[in-house]
Short mmCIF file of C-alpha atoms in Angstrom, two decimals:
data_model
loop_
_atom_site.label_atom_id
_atom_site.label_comp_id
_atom_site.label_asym_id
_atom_site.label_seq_id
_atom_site.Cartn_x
_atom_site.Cartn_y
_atom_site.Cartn_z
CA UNK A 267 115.21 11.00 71.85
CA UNK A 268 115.97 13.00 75.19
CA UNK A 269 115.54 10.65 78.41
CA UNK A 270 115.75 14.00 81.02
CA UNK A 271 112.29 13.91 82.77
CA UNK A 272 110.94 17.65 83.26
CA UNK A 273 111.72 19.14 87.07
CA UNK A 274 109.05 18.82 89.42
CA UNK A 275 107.80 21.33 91.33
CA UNK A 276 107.28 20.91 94.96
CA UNK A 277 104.89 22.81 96.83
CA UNK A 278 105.21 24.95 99.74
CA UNK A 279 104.40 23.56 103.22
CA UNK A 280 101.13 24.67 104.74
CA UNK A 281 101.01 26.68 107.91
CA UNK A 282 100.07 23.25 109.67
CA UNK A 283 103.15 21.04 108.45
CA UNK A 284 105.86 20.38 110.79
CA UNK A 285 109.44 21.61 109.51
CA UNK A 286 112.12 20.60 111.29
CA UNK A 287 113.60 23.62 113.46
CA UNK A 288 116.11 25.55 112.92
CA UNK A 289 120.20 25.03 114.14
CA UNK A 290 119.29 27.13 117.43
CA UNK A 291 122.31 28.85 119.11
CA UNK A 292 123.46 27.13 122.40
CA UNK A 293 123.13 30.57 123.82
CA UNK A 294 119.88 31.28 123.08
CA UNK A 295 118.92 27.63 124.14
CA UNK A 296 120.09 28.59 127.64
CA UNK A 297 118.91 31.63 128.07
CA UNK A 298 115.29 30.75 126.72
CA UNK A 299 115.30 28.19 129.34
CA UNK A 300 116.40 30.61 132.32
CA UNK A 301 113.68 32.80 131.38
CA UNK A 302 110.98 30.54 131.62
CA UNK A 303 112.81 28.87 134.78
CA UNK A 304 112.93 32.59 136.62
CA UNK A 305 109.49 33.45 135.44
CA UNK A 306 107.36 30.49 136.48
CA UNK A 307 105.72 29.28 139.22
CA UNK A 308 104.76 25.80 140.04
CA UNK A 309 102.71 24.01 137.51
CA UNK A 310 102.20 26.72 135.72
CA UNK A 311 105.63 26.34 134.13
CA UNK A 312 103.36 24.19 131.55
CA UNK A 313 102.24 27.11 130.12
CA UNK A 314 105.33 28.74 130.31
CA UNK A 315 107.05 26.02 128.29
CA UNK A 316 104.20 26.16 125.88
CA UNK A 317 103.83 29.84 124.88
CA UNK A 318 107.75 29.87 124.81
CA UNK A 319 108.17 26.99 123.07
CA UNK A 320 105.32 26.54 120.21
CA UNK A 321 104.28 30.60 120.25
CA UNK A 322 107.13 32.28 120.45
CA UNK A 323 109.92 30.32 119.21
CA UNK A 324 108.30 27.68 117.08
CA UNK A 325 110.73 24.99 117.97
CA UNK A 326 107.59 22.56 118.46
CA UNK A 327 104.35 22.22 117.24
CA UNK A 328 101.14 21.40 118.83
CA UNK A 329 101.71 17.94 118.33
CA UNK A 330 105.13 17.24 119.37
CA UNK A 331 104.90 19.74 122.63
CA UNK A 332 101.81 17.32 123.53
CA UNK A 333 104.36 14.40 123.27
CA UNK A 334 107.13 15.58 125.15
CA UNK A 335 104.86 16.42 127.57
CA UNK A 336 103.34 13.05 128.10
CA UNK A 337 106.92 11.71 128.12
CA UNK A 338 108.20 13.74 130.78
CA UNK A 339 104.88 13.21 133.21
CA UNK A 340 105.25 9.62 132.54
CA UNK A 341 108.94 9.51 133.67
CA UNK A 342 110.27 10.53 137.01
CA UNK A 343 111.36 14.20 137.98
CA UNK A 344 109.85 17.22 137.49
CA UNK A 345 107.78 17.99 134.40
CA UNK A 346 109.97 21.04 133.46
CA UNK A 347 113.05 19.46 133.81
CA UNK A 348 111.87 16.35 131.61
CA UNK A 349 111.05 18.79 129.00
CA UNK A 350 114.01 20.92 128.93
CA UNK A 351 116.21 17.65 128.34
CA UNK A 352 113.68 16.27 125.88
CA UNK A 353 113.87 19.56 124.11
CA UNK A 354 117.75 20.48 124.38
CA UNK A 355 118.14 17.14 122.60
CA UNK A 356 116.39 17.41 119.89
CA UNK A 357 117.55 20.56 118.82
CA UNK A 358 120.99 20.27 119.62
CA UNK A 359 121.95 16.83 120.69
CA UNK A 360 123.06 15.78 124.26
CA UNK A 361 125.27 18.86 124.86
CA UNK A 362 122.07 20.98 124.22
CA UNK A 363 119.92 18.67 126.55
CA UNK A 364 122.93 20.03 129.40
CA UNK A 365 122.56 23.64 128.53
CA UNK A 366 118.63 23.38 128.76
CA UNK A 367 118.61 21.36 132.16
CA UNK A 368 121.01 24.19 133.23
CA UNK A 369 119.14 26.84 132.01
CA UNK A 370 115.40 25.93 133.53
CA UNK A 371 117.18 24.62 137.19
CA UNK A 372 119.99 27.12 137.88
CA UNK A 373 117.09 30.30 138.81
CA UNK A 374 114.64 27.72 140.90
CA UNK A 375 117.44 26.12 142.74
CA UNK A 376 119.02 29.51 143.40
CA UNK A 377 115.51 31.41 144.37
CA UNK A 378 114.80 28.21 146.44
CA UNK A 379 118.23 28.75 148.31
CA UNK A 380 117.05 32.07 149.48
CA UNK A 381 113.44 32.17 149.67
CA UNK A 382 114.30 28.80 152.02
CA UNK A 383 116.48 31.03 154.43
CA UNK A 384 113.91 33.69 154.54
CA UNK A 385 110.79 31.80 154.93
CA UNK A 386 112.44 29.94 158.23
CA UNK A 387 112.61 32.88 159.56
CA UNK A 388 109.22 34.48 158.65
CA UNK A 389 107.30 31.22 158.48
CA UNK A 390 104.02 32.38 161.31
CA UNK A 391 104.04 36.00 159.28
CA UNK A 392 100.58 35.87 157.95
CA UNK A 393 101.32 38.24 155.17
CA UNK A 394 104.36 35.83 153.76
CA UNK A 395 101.78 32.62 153.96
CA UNK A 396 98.64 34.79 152.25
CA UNK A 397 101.28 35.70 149.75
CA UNK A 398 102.23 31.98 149.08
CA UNK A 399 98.62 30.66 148.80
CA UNK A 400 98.16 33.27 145.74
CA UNK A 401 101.02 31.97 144.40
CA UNK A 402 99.67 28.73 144.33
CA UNK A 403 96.29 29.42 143.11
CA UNK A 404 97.56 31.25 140.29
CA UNK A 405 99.36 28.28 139.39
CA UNK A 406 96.39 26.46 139.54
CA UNK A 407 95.09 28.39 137.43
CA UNK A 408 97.69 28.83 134.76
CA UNK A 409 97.77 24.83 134.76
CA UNK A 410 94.27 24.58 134.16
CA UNK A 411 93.76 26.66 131.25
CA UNK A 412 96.51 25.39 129.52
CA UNK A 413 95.57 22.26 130.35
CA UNK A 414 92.15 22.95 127.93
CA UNK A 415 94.24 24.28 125.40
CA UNK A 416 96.69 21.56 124.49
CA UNK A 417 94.04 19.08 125.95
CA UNK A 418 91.44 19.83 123.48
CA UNK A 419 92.22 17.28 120.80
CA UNK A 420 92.61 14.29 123.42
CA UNK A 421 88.68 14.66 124.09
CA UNK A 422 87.71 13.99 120.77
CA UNK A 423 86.37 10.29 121.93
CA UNK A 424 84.41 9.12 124.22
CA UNK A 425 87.04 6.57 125.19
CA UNK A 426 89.42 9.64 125.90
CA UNK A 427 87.22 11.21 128.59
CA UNK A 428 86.74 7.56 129.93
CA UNK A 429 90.80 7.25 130.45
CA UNK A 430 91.16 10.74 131.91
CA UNK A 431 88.15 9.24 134.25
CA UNK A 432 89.31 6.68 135.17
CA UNK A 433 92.85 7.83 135.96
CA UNK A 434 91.36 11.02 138.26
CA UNK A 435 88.91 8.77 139.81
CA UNK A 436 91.90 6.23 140.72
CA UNK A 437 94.54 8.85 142.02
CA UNK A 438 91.90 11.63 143.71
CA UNK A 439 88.89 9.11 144.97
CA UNK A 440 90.72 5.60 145.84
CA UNK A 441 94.30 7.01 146.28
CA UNK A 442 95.85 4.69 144.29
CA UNK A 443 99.82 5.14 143.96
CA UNK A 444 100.97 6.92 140.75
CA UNK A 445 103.20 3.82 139.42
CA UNK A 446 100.30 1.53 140.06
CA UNK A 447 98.11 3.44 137.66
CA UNK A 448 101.01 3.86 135.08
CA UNK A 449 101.31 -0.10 135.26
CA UNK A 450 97.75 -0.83 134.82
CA UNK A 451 95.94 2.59 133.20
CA UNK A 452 99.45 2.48 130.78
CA UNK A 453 99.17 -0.36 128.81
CA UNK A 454 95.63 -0.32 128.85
CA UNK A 455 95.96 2.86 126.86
CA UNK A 456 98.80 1.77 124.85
CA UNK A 457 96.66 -1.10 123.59
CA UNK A 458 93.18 1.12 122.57
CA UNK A 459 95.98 3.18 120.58
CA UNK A 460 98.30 0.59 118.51
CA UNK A 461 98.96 1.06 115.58
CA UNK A 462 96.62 -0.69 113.42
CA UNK A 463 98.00 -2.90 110.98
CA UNK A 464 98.05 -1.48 107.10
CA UNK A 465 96.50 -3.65 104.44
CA UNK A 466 98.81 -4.45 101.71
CA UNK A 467 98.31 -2.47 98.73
CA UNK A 468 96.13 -3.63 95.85
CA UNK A 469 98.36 -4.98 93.18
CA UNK A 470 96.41 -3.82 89.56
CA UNK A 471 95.74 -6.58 87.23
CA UNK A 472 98.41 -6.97 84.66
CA UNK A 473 96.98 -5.39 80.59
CA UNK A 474 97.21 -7.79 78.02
CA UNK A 475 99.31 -6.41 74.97
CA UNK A 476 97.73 -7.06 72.18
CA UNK A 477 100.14 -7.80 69.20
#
C-alpha cells in the first residue's frame, strides 16, 4: 500500500496579506530616500514616506508603516530619519539602514546649508517670511490629512480617542514635557493593549475502540 500523501495545494495570498518585500537594490534604496528627502517639507514628510513607501513601492503595508511610525515618534530624532533607519534595515540589514539615513539627510542638510546663508541675509524681506509661513501651513496640512488616513483604524474605540485626549490635552493645555507623558501616557497604553493570554486548547475526549 502507497504511504505518499497527495500534494496540497496552497492558495494564493489575498490583496490584504503581508508578503515579505522584495531583495530591493541598495541603489534604489538610496535614491528613493533622496527623493522623498528633496521633496518634502516639514511634517509633511509623513506623507511623503507613506505614499512612497506603501503606494508606490509596496515595501510596507498599512500596518507595519503605522508601526514604524510609532517607533520612530516614540524615540528621539526626527521622525524621517527614525523611519529611514527602521526601513533600510529591514529590507536590507544595517548597511541598508546607512544608505537610507544617507539618502533622506544628505538633500535637507545640504538645502539647509544654503537656504541658512541666504535667509541671514534676507531675514526682514517680507516676501522671503510670507513665503516661509506657506511653507509651513502646507505642511500642516499635508500632516493632517495623512494623519486621518493612517489614523483611521486607531479610533475604532472609545478608549483610543480617550488616549489621543488625553495625550493632546497634556502636551497643548498643561504643557507637560514630552518624556513625562511617554513615562506615564506609555505604559498606561501598553497595559490596555497586552496581549491577552490564550486559553489552552481543548484536548477531545479519547474514542473507545470497540473490539
Amino acid at each position: 500500500m502507497s504511504t505518499e500523501l497527495p500534494p496540497v495545494e496552497v492558495a494564493p495570498a489575498g490583496p490584504g496579506a503581508a508578503m515579505p518585500p522584495a531583495r530591493v537594490p541598495m541603489a534604489e534604496l538610496f535614491l528613493t530616500f533622496l527623493i522623498i528627502g528633496a521633496t518634502s517639507f516639514g511634517g509633511g514628510v509623513v506623507a511623503y514616506l507613506r505614499n512612497a513607501l506603501v503606494l508606490q513601492k509596496g515595501w510596507l503595508d498599512e500596518e507595519r508603516f503605522l508601526s514604524a511610525l510609532e517607533i520612530s515618534q516614540a524615540l528621539p530624532g526626527l521622525n524621517a530619519t527614525n523611519m529611514a533607519i527602521i526601513v533600510g534595515d529591514r529590507l536590507r540589514g544595517v548597511v541598508g539602514s546607512i544608505v537610507a539615513f544617507l539618502g533622506i539627510t544628505l538633500p535637507g542638510a545640504t538645502l539647509v546649508m544654503v537656504l541658512g546663508v541666504l535667509y541671514a541675509s534676507n531675514a526682514k524681506n517680507p516676501y522671503v517670511n510670507a513665503a516661509l509661513i506657506g511653507v509651513g501651513a502646507a505642511a500642516v496640512g499635508m500632516l493632517t490629512a495623512v494623519t486621518f488616513q493612517i489614523g483611521r483604524k486607531q479610533f475604532g474605540k472609545w478608549i483610543d480617542v480617550a488616549i489621543i485626549l488625553v495625550t493632546v490635552a497634556l502636551i497643548n493645555y498643561f504643557h507637560v514635557s514630552l518624556i513625562w507623558v511617554l513615562l506615564t501616557v506609555g505604559p498606561v497604553a501598553v497595559y490596555i493593549y497586552r496581549p491577552s493570554r490564550l486559553e489552552p486548547p481543548s484536548v477531545p475526549p479519547k474514542q473507545e475502540t470497540v473490539p
